[in-house]
Amino acid sequence: MSTQPEPAKGARARKVTTRSLLQMKAAGQVITALTAYDFLMAQLIDQAGVDVILVGDSAGMVVQGFETTIPVTMEQMLYHSAVVARGVERALVVADMPFMSYQVNPDEALRNAGRMIKESSVEAVKLEGGEILCPTIRRIVDVGIPVMGHLGLTPQSIHKFGTYQVRATEPGEAEALRRDARALEQAGAFAIVIEKVPAELAREIAELVRVPVIGIGAGPGCDGQILVSHDMLGIYDKFHPRFVRRYAEIGREMRAAFERYAKDVRAGEFPSPDESY
Ligand code: KIV
C-alpha cells in the first residue's frame, strides 16, 4: 500500500470528502482517522493531516465519565459535533448517531440525521449495526446524507453481549459479518468501521467490499485505522485494550502540571512579580 502524498509547503490541503476516501481506497492509500469531541482537539488533529475526524459517542465515556456510550443524547452529540466542525478545515467530519436516535424507525432516524447535518455542520453520520439497519441507511442516504456503518464490536449493544471481547471468532458470526458488510455497502454506506474482530477476517472484508473499511482493533489489513484520541494520547486510563498504541502520556503530564501549579500557589510562588500588574 502506498502512503498519501504530502501537500506542497504552504499549499492549502484539499478537503477530504466521501468521494476522496473511495478514491484513496482504490489507489491503495491508507486512510487515517481519530475521534474528537471539542474544538481544540479537532483543530490539532486536522492540522496533523488526519483524514477523518469522528465525533464519537465515546464522548460518553472519555468526556462525560459514563461507563458506556448508552446515556449519550442527541443534544449532547449535536453540541460536540458543532464545536468539532468549527475546528476543522480539511478532514471529513463524521458524527456518531447516539443510541436510540436511529433504531426506532427510518423516519425518526432521518429526522435526527438531518438535525446532525443542519445544526452541527458535520458531513456524515455513523450508525452501529448490520443488515437490519439497511432500510434506515437507504432512507438517510437517499436524501443526500452520507452514512458510515459500524460492525463487529458495537458498543451501543454492550448489554446484549455483556462483554467487550473480540467479536466474530466463530464461523457463523464471521459469516454474518461478511453478510452485514455487503449489505451496508449495497444500502449506500460510504465506509464501514470494523471494531475488534480477527485481523484476517477484517482483511477479507476489506477485500470483499468496494467502500473503505476502517479498523479499530481489526489488524493492518483494513483500508484505514481509527483510534479514540483520548486512548492514544494516554488521557483516558480506565481501559487499556491491546489494540491501542499509546503515542503519548499526556494524562501523566497534565497531572504533574496541575500538581506543580497547586504546589506553587500553596508556597506563595505563583504569581511572581512578573506575573502580576
Ligand atoms: O464512538 C467512537 O469513538 C467510535 C470509535 C470507537 C470508532 O465509534
PDB file of C-alpha atoms and ligand atoms in Angstrom:
ATOM      1  CA  MET A   1       0.000   0.000   0.000  1.00  0.00           C
ATOM      2  CA  SER A   2       1.329   3.467  -0.836  1.00  0.00           C
ATOM      3  CA  THR A   3       1.091   6.391   1.551  1.00  0.00           C
ATOM      4  CA  GLN A   4      -0.691   9.645   0.817  1.00  0.00           C
ATOM      5  CA  PRO A   5       1.418  12.292  -0.985  1.00  0.00           C
ATOM      6  CA  GLU A   6       2.411  15.267   1.208  1.00  0.00           C
ATOM      7  CA  PRO A   7       0.798  18.567   0.088  1.00  0.00           C
ATOM      8  CA  ALA A   8       3.336  21.176  -1.144  1.00  0.00           C
ATOM      9  CA  LYS A   9       4.598  23.507   1.609  1.00  0.00           C
ATOM     10  CA  GLY A  10       2.246  26.466   2.042  1.00  0.00           C
ATOM     11  CA  ALA A  11      -0.376  24.871  -0.214  1.00  0.00           C
ATOM     12  CA  ARG A  12      -3.869  24.524   1.195  1.00  0.00           C
ATOM     13  CA  ALA A  13      -4.553  20.805   1.589  1.00  0.00           C
ATOM     14  CA  ARG A  14      -7.547  19.501  -0.356  1.00  0.00           C
ATOM     15  CA  LYS A  15     -10.738  18.909   1.601  1.00  0.00           C
ATOM     16  CA  VAL A  16     -11.386  15.245   2.309  1.00  0.00           C
ATOM     17  CA  THR A  17     -14.780  14.069   1.054  1.00  0.00           C
ATOM     18  CA  THR A  18     -16.621  10.748   0.977  1.00  0.00           C
ATOM     19  CA  ARG A  19     -15.594  10.561  -2.687  1.00  0.00           C
ATOM     20  CA  SER A  20     -11.916  11.130  -1.965  1.00  0.00           C
ATOM     21  CA  LEU A  21     -11.994   8.315   0.615  1.00  0.00           C
ATOM     22  CA  LEU A  22     -13.270   5.940  -2.072  1.00  0.00           C
ATOM     23  CA  GLN A  23     -10.502   7.164  -4.376  1.00  0.00           C
ATOM     24  CA  MET A  24      -7.923   6.626  -1.627  1.00  0.00           C
ATOM     25  CA  LYS A  25      -9.036   3.024  -1.224  1.00  0.00           C
ATOM     26  CA  ALA A  26      -8.931   2.457  -4.985  1.00  0.00           C
ATOM     27  CA  ALA A  27      -5.413   3.947  -5.090  1.00  0.00           C
ATOM     28  CA  GLY A  28      -4.221   1.865  -2.129  1.00  0.00           C
ATOM     29  CA  GLN A  29      -3.717   4.949   0.080  1.00  0.00           C
ATOM     30  CA  VAL A  30      -4.227   4.237   3.767  1.00  0.00           C
ATOM     31  CA  ILE A  31      -6.947   6.317   5.486  1.00  0.00           C
ATOM     32  CA  THR A  32      -6.219   7.845   8.891  1.00  0.00           C
ATOM     33  CA  ALA A  33      -8.974   8.641  11.386  1.00  0.00           C
ATOM     34  CA  LEU A  34      -9.225   9.766  15.025  1.00  0.00           C
ATOM     35  CA  THR A  35     -12.009  10.858  17.343  1.00  0.00           C
ATOM     36  CA  ALA A  36     -12.513  14.403  18.672  1.00  0.00           C
ATOM     37  CA  TYR A  37     -15.099  15.962  20.927  1.00  0.00           C
ATOM     38  CA  ASP A  38     -14.015  19.617  21.197  1.00  0.00           C
ATOM     39  CA  PHE A  39     -12.735  22.498  19.072  1.00  0.00           C
ATOM     40  CA  LEU A  40      -9.052  22.499  20.103  1.00  0.00           C
ATOM     41  CA  MET A  41      -8.525  18.757  19.785  1.00  0.00           C
ATOM     42  CA  ALA A  42     -10.270  18.785  16.392  1.00  0.00           C
ATOM     43  CA  GLN A  43      -8.056  21.646  15.205  1.00  0.00           C
ATOM     44  CA  LEU A  44      -4.859  19.841  16.269  1.00  0.00           C
ATOM     45  CA  ILE A  45      -5.910  16.567  14.635  1.00  0.00           C
ATOM     46  CA  ASP A  46      -6.855  18.400  11.443  1.00  0.00           C
ATOM     47  CA  GLN A  47      -3.553  20.311  11.397  1.00  0.00           C
ATOM     48  CA  ALA A  48      -1.755  16.945  11.745  1.00  0.00           C
ATOM     49  CA  GLY A  49      -3.316  15.888   8.419  1.00  0.00           C
ATOM     50  CA  VAL A  50      -5.587  13.112   9.706  1.00  0.00           C
ATOM     51  CA  ASP A  51      -8.206  12.357   7.017  1.00  0.00           C
ATOM     52  CA  VAL A  52     -11.364  11.637   9.042  1.00  0.00           C
ATOM     53  CA  ILE A  53     -12.440  13.085  12.394  1.00  0.00           C
ATOM     54  CA  LEU A  54     -15.178  11.133  14.118  1.00  0.00           C
ATOM     55  CA  VAL A  55     -17.220  12.829  16.802  1.00  0.00           C
ATOM     56  CA  GLY A  56     -17.636   9.531  18.602  1.00  0.00           C
ATOM     57  CA  ASP A  57     -20.310   8.774  21.153  1.00  0.00           C
ATOM     58  CA  SER A  58     -17.264   7.502  23.076  1.00  0.00           C
ATOM     59  CA  ALA A  59     -17.620  11.084  24.367  1.00  0.00           C
ATOM     60  CA  GLY A  60     -19.968   9.465  26.884  1.00  0.00           C
ATOM     61  CA  MET A  61     -17.025   7.607  28.406  1.00  0.00           C
ATOM     62  CA  VAL A  62     -13.936   9.748  27.797  1.00  0.00           C
ATOM     63  CA  VAL A  63     -15.501  13.206  28.240  1.00  0.00           C
ATOM     64  CA  GLN A  64     -18.679  12.733  30.258  1.00  0.00           C
ATOM     65  CA  GLY A  65     -17.497   9.958  32.608  1.00  0.00           C
ATOM     66  CA  PHE A  66     -20.241   7.377  31.927  1.00  0.00           C
ATOM     67  CA  GLU A  67     -19.491   3.610  31.995  1.00  0.00           C
ATOM     68  CA  THR A  68     -20.887   3.098  28.457  1.00  0.00           C
ATOM     69  CA  THR A  69     -21.903   5.133  25.390  1.00  0.00           C
ATOM     70  CA  ILE A  70     -25.584   4.410  26.014  1.00  0.00           C
ATOM     71  CA  PRO A  71     -26.626   7.521  28.015  1.00  0.00           C
ATOM     72  CA  VAL A  72     -25.329   9.955  25.344  1.00  0.00           C
ATOM     73  CA  THR A  73     -28.159  12.100  23.961  1.00  0.00           C
ATOM     74  CA  MET A  74     -28.878  13.740  20.613  1.00  0.00           C
ATOM     75  CA  GLU A  75     -28.455  17.202  22.166  1.00  0.00           C
ATOM     76  CA  GLN A  76     -25.010  16.270  23.543  1.00  0.00           C
ATOM     77  CA  MET A  77     -23.872  14.870  20.175  1.00  0.00           C
ATOM     78  CA  LEU A  78     -25.152  17.999  18.424  1.00  0.00           C
ATOM     79  CA  TYR A  79     -23.083  20.118  20.811  1.00  0.00           C
ATOM     80  CA  HIS A  80     -19.861  18.050  20.498  1.00  0.00           C
ATOM     81  CA  SER A  81     -20.274  17.829  16.718  1.00  0.00           C
ATOM     82  CA  ALA A  82     -20.787  21.570  16.242  1.00  0.00           C
ATOM     83  CA  VAL A  83     -17.686  22.520  18.234  1.00  0.00           C
ATOM     84  CA  VAL A  84     -15.574  19.914  16.417  1.00  0.00           C
ATOM     85  CA  ALA A  85     -16.793  21.020  12.981  1.00  0.00           C
ATOM     86  CA  ARG A  86     -15.747  24.613  13.790  1.00  0.00           C
ATOM     87  CA  GLY A  87     -12.152  23.466  14.322  1.00  0.00           C
ATOM     88  CA  VAL A  88     -11.747  21.519  11.070  1.00  0.00           C
ATOM     89  CA  GLU A  89     -10.745  22.717   7.600  1.00  0.00           C
ATOM     90  CA  ARG A  90      -9.520  19.609   5.761  1.00  0.00           C
ATOM     91  CA  ALA A  91     -10.678  16.381   7.378  1.00  0.00           C
ATOM     92  CA  LEU A  92     -14.061  14.783   6.730  1.00  0.00           C
ATOM     93  CA  VAL A  93     -16.135  15.234   9.904  1.00  0.00           C
ATOM     94  CA  VAL A  94     -18.445  12.334  10.811  1.00  0.00           C
ATOM     95  CA  ALA A  95     -20.779  12.324  13.828  1.00  0.00           C
ATOM     96  CA  ASP A  96     -21.995   9.270  15.718  1.00  0.00           C
ATOM     97  CA  MET A  97     -25.755   8.986  15.987  1.00  0.00           C
ATOM     98  CA  PRO A  98     -26.378   8.234  19.689  1.00  0.00           C
ATOM     99  CA  PHE A  99     -28.235   5.178  20.980  1.00  0.00           C
ATOM    100  CA  MET A 100     -31.994   5.288  20.245  1.00  0.00           C
ATOM    101  CA  SER A 101     -31.721   8.221  17.841  1.00  0.00           C
ATOM    102  CA  TYR A 102     -31.979   5.892  14.794  1.00  0.00           C
ATOM    103  CA  GLN A 103     -33.229   2.483  15.966  1.00  0.00           C
ATOM    104  CA  VAL A 104     -36.978   3.159  16.329  1.00  0.00           C
ATOM    105  CA  ASN A 105     -37.796   3.664  12.643  1.00  0.00           C
ATOM    106  CA  PRO A 106     -36.268   5.078   9.436  1.00  0.00           C
ATOM    107  CA  ASP A 107     -38.294   8.319   9.599  1.00  0.00           C
ATOM    108  CA  GLU A 108     -37.072   9.181  13.082  1.00  0.00           C
ATOM    109  CA  ALA A 109     -33.520   8.234  12.058  1.00  0.00           C
ATOM    110  CA  LEU A 110     -33.738  10.510   9.026  1.00  0.00           C
ATOM    111  CA  ARG A 111     -35.049  13.412  11.113  1.00  0.00           C
ATOM    112  CA  ASN A 112     -32.182  13.029  13.605  1.00  0.00           C
ATOM    113  CA  ALA A 113     -29.521  12.567  10.898  1.00  0.00           C
ATOM    114  CA  GLY A 114     -30.856  15.725   9.250  1.00  0.00           C
ATOM    115  CA  ARG A 115     -30.543  17.639  12.533  1.00  0.00           C
ATOM    116  CA  MET A 116     -26.950  16.481  12.860  1.00  0.00           C
ATOM    117  CA  ILE A 117     -26.046  17.765   9.392  1.00  0.00           C
ATOM    118  CA  LYS A 118     -28.017  21.040   9.608  1.00  0.00           C
ATOM    119  CA  GLU A 119     -27.359  22.067  13.209  1.00  0.00           C
ATOM    120  CA  SER A 120     -23.773  20.801  13.647  1.00  0.00           C
ATOM    121  CA  SER A 121     -22.323  21.203  10.138  1.00  0.00           C
ATOM    122  CA  VAL A 122     -20.827  17.703  10.129  1.00  0.00           C
ATOM    123  CA  GLU A 123     -20.619  15.999   6.748  1.00  0.00           C
ATOM    124  CA  ALA A 124     -21.731  12.452   7.535  1.00  0.00           C
ATOM    125  CA  VAL A 125     -23.243  10.315  10.293  1.00  0.00           C
ATOM    126  CA  LYS A 126     -22.267   6.913  11.694  1.00  0.00           C
ATOM    127  CA  LEU A 127     -24.718   4.182  12.752  1.00  0.00           C
ATOM    128  CA  GLU A 128     -23.978   0.882  14.511  1.00  0.00           C
ATOM    129  CA  GLY A 129     -25.468  -2.321  13.086  1.00  0.00           C
ATOM    130  CA  GLY A 130     -25.754  -4.619  10.075  1.00  0.00           C
ATOM    131  CA  GLU A 131     -28.424  -5.862   7.647  1.00  0.00           C
ATOM    132  CA  ILE A 132     -31.298  -4.887   9.921  1.00  0.00           C
ATOM    133  CA  LEU A 133     -30.346  -1.214   9.549  1.00  0.00           C
ATOM    134  CA  CYS A 134     -30.300  -1.213   5.757  1.00  0.00           C
ATOM    135  CA  PRO A 135     -33.766   0.326   5.204  1.00  0.00           C
ATOM    136  CA  THR A 136     -32.731   3.140   7.581  1.00  0.00           C
ATOM    137  CA  ILE A 137     -29.397   3.668   5.841  1.00  0.00           C
ATOM    138  CA  ARG A 138     -31.122   3.779   2.425  1.00  0.00           C
ATOM    139  CA  ARG A 139     -33.627   6.347   3.699  1.00  0.00           C
ATOM    140  CA  ILE A 140     -30.847   8.614   5.033  1.00  0.00           C
ATOM    141  CA  VAL A 141     -28.529   8.222   2.025  1.00  0.00           C
ATOM    142  CA  ASP A 142     -31.426   8.817  -0.415  1.00  0.00           C
ATOM    143  CA  VAL A 143     -31.862  12.385   0.830  1.00  0.00           C
ATOM    144  CA  GLY A 144     -28.137  13.076   0.441  1.00  0.00           C
ATOM    145  CA  ILE A 145     -26.715  12.408   3.896  1.00  0.00           C
ATOM    146  CA  PRO A 146     -23.630  10.142   3.788  1.00  0.00           C
ATOM    147  CA  VAL A 147     -23.692   7.211   6.227  1.00  0.00           C
ATOM    148  CA  MET A 148     -20.735   5.360   7.723  1.00  0.00           C
ATOM    149  CA  GLY A 149     -21.516   1.870   9.083  1.00  0.00           C
ATOM    150  CA  HIS A 150     -20.072   0.260  12.229  1.00  0.00           C
ATOM    151  CA  LEU A 151     -19.778  -3.544  12.602  1.00  0.00           C
ATOM    152  CA  GLY A 152     -18.039  -6.022  14.893  1.00  0.00           C
ATOM    153  CA  LEU A 153     -17.956  -4.772  18.452  1.00  0.00           C
ATOM    154  CA  THR A 154     -20.823  -2.270  18.567  1.00  0.00           C
ATOM    155  CA  PRO A 155     -20.576  -0.503  21.950  1.00  0.00           C
ATOM    156  CA  GLN A 156     -24.237   0.613  21.965  1.00  0.00           C
ATOM    157  CA  SER A 157     -25.204  -3.116  22.212  1.00  0.00           C
ATOM    158  CA  ILE A 158     -22.921  -3.825  25.169  1.00  0.00           C
ATOM    159  CA  HIS A 159     -25.777  -5.002  27.406  1.00  0.00           C
ATOM    160  CA  LYS A 160     -26.890  -7.538  24.769  1.00  0.00           C
ATOM    161  CA  PHE A 161     -23.396  -9.095  24.573  1.00  0.00           C
ATOM    162  CA  GLY A 162     -22.249  -8.392  28.135  1.00  0.00           C
ATOM    163  CA  THR A 163     -18.575  -8.169  27.145  1.00  0.00           C
ATOM    164  CA  TYR A 164     -16.121  -6.061  25.143  1.00  0.00           C
ATOM    165  CA  GLN A 165     -14.278  -9.213  23.960  1.00  0.00           C
ATOM    166  CA  VAL A 166     -13.160  -9.718  20.352  1.00  0.00           C
ATOM    167  CA  ARG A 167     -16.123 -10.447  18.026  1.00  0.00           C
ATOM    168  CA  ALA A 168     -16.699 -12.837  15.105  1.00  0.00           C
ATOM    169  CA  THR A 169     -14.303 -15.550  16.260  1.00  0.00           C
ATOM    170  CA  GLU A 170     -16.894 -18.285  15.436  1.00  0.00           C
ATOM    171  CA  PRO A 171     -17.531 -19.219  11.766  1.00  0.00           C
ATOM    172  CA  GLY A 172     -21.248 -18.338  11.994  1.00  0.00           C
ATOM    173  CA  GLU A 173     -20.559 -14.902  13.412  1.00  0.00           C
ATOM    174  CA  ALA A 174     -17.802 -14.323  10.836  1.00  0.00           C
ATOM    175  CA  GLU A 175     -20.212 -15.190   8.007  1.00  0.00           C
ATOM    176  CA  ALA A 176     -22.816 -12.814   9.472  1.00  0.00           C
ATOM    177  CA  LEU A 177     -20.181 -10.066   9.494  1.00  0.00           C
ATOM    178  CA  ARG A 178     -19.365 -10.654   5.796  1.00  0.00           C
ATOM    179  CA  ARG A 179     -23.104 -10.538   5.012  1.00  0.00           C
ATOM    180  CA  ASP A 180     -23.552  -7.340   7.027  1.00  0.00           C
ATOM    181  CA  ALA A 181     -20.623  -5.623   5.307  1.00  0.00           C
ATOM    182  CA  ARG A 182     -22.013  -6.460   1.846  1.00  0.00           C
ATOM    183  CA  ALA A 183     -25.492  -5.312   2.903  1.00  0.00           C
ATOM    184  CA  LEU A 184     -24.211  -1.974   4.237  1.00  0.00           C
ATOM    185  CA  GLU A 185     -22.345  -1.332   1.002  1.00  0.00           C
ATOM    186  CA  GLN A 186     -25.462  -2.146  -1.051  1.00  0.00           C
ATOM    187  CA  ALA A 187     -27.572   0.124   1.145  1.00  0.00           C
ATOM    188  CA  GLY A 188     -25.236   3.021   0.266  1.00  0.00           C
ATOM    189  CA  ALA A 189     -22.831   3.325   3.222  1.00  0.00           C
ATOM    190  CA  PHE A 190     -19.701   5.182   2.038  1.00  0.00           C
ATOM    191  CA  ALA A 191     -17.385   3.489   4.585  1.00  0.00           C
ATOM    192  CA  ILE A 192     -17.551   0.896   7.357  1.00  0.00           C
ATOM    193  CA  VAL A 193     -15.831   0.923  10.748  1.00  0.00           C
ATOM    194  CA  ILE A 194     -14.996  -2.610  11.917  1.00  0.00           C
ATOM    195  CA  GLU A 195     -14.177  -2.901  15.598  1.00  0.00           C
ATOM    196  CA  LYS A 196     -12.296  -5.652  17.431  1.00  0.00           C
ATOM    197  CA  VAL A 197     -12.502  -8.613  15.053  1.00  0.00           C
ATOM    198  CA  PRO A 198      -9.754 -11.057  13.961  1.00  0.00           C
ATOM    199  CA  ALA A 199      -7.250  -9.399  11.608  1.00  0.00           C
ATOM    200  CA  GLU A 200      -7.648 -11.986   8.828  1.00  0.00           C
ATOM    201  CA  LEU A 201     -11.429 -11.593   8.772  1.00  0.00           C
ATOM    202  CA  ALA A 202     -11.141  -7.787   8.629  1.00  0.00           C
ATOM    203  CA  ARG A 203      -8.661  -8.063   5.746  1.00  0.00           C
ATOM    204  CA  GLU A 204     -11.063 -10.369   3.902  1.00  0.00           C
ATOM    205  CA  ILE A 205     -13.956  -7.948   4.393  1.00  0.00           C
ATOM    206  CA  ALA A 206     -11.840  -5.012   3.182  1.00  0.00           C
ATOM    207  CA  GLU A 207     -11.199  -7.021   0.002  1.00  0.00           C
ATOM    208  CA  LEU A 208     -14.861  -8.011  -0.282  1.00  0.00           C
ATOM    209  CA  VAL A 209     -16.346  -4.506  -0.403  1.00  0.00           C
ATOM    210  CA  ARG A 210     -15.514  -1.508  -2.588  1.00  0.00           C
ATOM    211  CA  VAL A 211     -16.057   1.052   0.195  1.00  0.00           C
ATOM    212  CA  PRO A 212     -13.252   1.769   2.693  1.00  0.00           C
ATOM    213  CA  VAL A 213     -13.128  -0.436   5.787  1.00  0.00           C
ATOM    214  CA  ILE A 214     -11.658   1.472   8.722  1.00  0.00           C
ATOM    215  CA  GLY A 215     -10.439  -0.764  11.514  1.00  0.00           C
ATOM    216  CA  ILE A 216     -10.129  -0.348  15.256  1.00  0.00           C
ATOM    217  CA  GLY A 217      -8.584  -3.420  16.820  1.00  0.00           C
ATOM    218  CA  ALA A 218      -9.033  -5.135  13.461  1.00  0.00           C
ATOM    219  CA  GLY A 219      -5.438  -5.519  12.287  1.00  0.00           C
ATOM    220  CA  PRO A 220      -3.390  -3.988   9.479  1.00  0.00           C
ATOM    221  CA  GLY A 221      -5.385  -5.364   6.535  1.00  0.00           C
ATOM    222  CA  CYS A 222      -8.085  -2.659   6.698  1.00  0.00           C
ATOM    223  CA  ASP A 223      -8.160   0.339   4.341  1.00  0.00           C
ATOM    224  CA  GLY A 224      -7.630   2.692   7.274  1.00  0.00           C
ATOM    225  CA  GLN A 225      -7.298   2.885  11.030  1.00  0.00           C
ATOM    226  CA  ILE A 226      -9.160   4.786  13.732  1.00  0.00           C
ATOM    227  CA  LEU A 227      -8.436   5.173  17.452  1.00  0.00           C
ATOM    228  CA  VAL A 228     -10.103   7.079  20.263  1.00  0.00           C
ATOM    229  CA  SER A 229      -7.819  10.120  20.699  1.00  0.00           C
ATOM    230  CA  HIS A 230      -8.026  10.076  24.492  1.00  0.00           C
ATOM    231  CA  ASP A 231      -6.787   6.439  24.437  1.00  0.00           C
ATOM    232  CA  MET A 232      -3.815   7.002  22.110  1.00  0.00           C
ATOM    233  CA  LEU A 233      -2.819  10.172  23.973  1.00  0.00           C
ATOM    234  CA  GLY A 234      -2.843   8.381  27.326  1.00  0.00           C
ATOM    235  CA  ILE A 235      -5.508  10.670  28.820  1.00  0.00           C
ATOM    236  CA  TYR A 236      -8.223   8.039  29.378  1.00  0.00           C
ATOM    237  CA  ASP A 237      -6.971   5.400  31.780  1.00  0.00           C
ATOM    238  CA  LYS A 238      -9.971   3.247  32.618  1.00  0.00           C
ATOM    239  CA  PHE A 239      -9.253   0.558  29.991  1.00  0.00           C
ATOM    240  CA  HIS A 240      -6.126  -0.145  28.005  1.00  0.00           C
ATOM    241  CA  PRO A 241      -7.114  -2.596  25.254  1.00  0.00           C
ATOM    242  CA  ARG A 242      -4.259  -4.340  23.450  1.00  0.00           C
ATOM    243  CA  PHE A 243      -5.118  -2.661  20.150  1.00  0.00           C
ATOM    244  CA  VAL A 244      -4.452   0.845  21.499  1.00  0.00           C
ATOM    245  CA  ARG A 245      -0.913   2.103  20.910  1.00  0.00           C
ATOM    246  CA  ARG A 246      -0.142   4.940  23.343  1.00  0.00           C
ATOM    247  CA  TYR A 247       1.573   7.697  21.313  1.00  0.00           C
ATOM    248  CA  ALA A 248       1.911   9.949  24.370  1.00  0.00           C
ATOM    249  CA  GLU A 249       1.326  10.020  28.118  1.00  0.00           C
ATOM    250  CA  ILE A 250      -0.492  13.365  28.164  1.00  0.00           C
ATOM    251  CA  GLY A 251      -2.605  12.385  31.180  1.00  0.00           C
ATOM    252  CA  ARG A 252       0.528  11.894  33.296  1.00  0.00           C
ATOM    253  CA  GLU A 253       1.974  15.220  32.082  1.00  0.00           C
ATOM    254  CA  MET A 254      -1.281  17.063  32.819  1.00  0.00           C
ATOM    255  CA  ARG A 255      -1.484  15.627  36.336  1.00  0.00           C
ATOM    256  CA  ALA A 256       2.147  16.628  37.001  1.00  0.00           C
ATOM    257  CA  ALA A 257       1.474  20.179  35.729  1.00  0.00           C
ATOM    258  CA  PHE A 258      -1.630  20.510  37.939  1.00  0.00           C
ATOM    259  CA  GLU A 259       0.386  19.284  40.940  1.00  0.00           C
ATOM    260  CA  ARG A 260       3.216  21.758  40.262  1.00  0.00           C
ATOM    261  CA  TYR A 261       0.698  24.606  39.932  1.00  0.00           C
ATOM    262  CA  ALA A 262      -1.042  23.695  43.218  1.00  0.00           C
ATOM    263  CA  LYS A 263       2.350  23.413  44.974  1.00  0.00           C
ATOM    264  CA  ASP A 264       3.491  26.832  43.661  1.00  0.00           C
ATOM    265  CA  VAL A 265       0.233  28.518  44.697  1.00  0.00           C
ATOM    266  CA  ARG A 266       0.358  26.978  48.182  1.00  0.00           C
ATOM    267  CA  ALA A 267       4.017  28.005  48.579  1.00  0.00           C
ATOM    268  CA  GLY A 268       3.265  31.606  47.502  1.00  0.00           C
ATOM    269  CA  GLU A 269       5.490  31.121  44.424  1.00  0.00           C
ATOM    270  CA  PHE A 270       2.754  31.821  41.917  1.00  0.00           C
ATOM    271  CA  PRO A 271       2.093  34.510  40.767  1.00  0.00           C
ATOM    272  CA  SER A 272       5.523  36.154  40.778  1.00  0.00           C
ATOM    273  CA  PRO A 273       6.035  39.942  40.462  1.00  0.00           C
ATOM    274  CA  ASP A 274       6.497  39.424  36.675  1.00  0.00           C
ATOM    275  CA  GLU A 275       3.136  37.682  36.514  1.00  0.00           C
ATOM    276  CA  SER A 276       1.374  40.479  38.433  1.00  0.00           C
ATOM    277  CA  TYR A 277       0.226  44.032  37.491  1.00  0.00           C
TER     278      TYR A 277
HETATM  279  O1  KIV B   1     -17.508   6.294  19.452  1.00  0.00           O
HETATM  280  C1  KIV B   1     -16.383   6.045  18.980  1.00  0.00           C
HETATM  281  O2  KIV B   1     -15.358   6.605  19.369  1.00  0.00           O
HETATM  282  C2  KIV B   1     -16.310   5.055  17.911  1.00  0.00           C
HETATM  283  C3  KIV B   1     -14.943   4.562  17.553  1.00  0.00           C
HETATM  284  C4  KIV B   1     -14.549   3.538  18.536  1.00  0.00           C
HETATM  285  C5  KIV B   1     -14.883   4.049  16.166  1.00  0.00           C
HETATM  286  O3  KIV B   1     -17.291   4.629  17.408  1.00  0.00           O
END
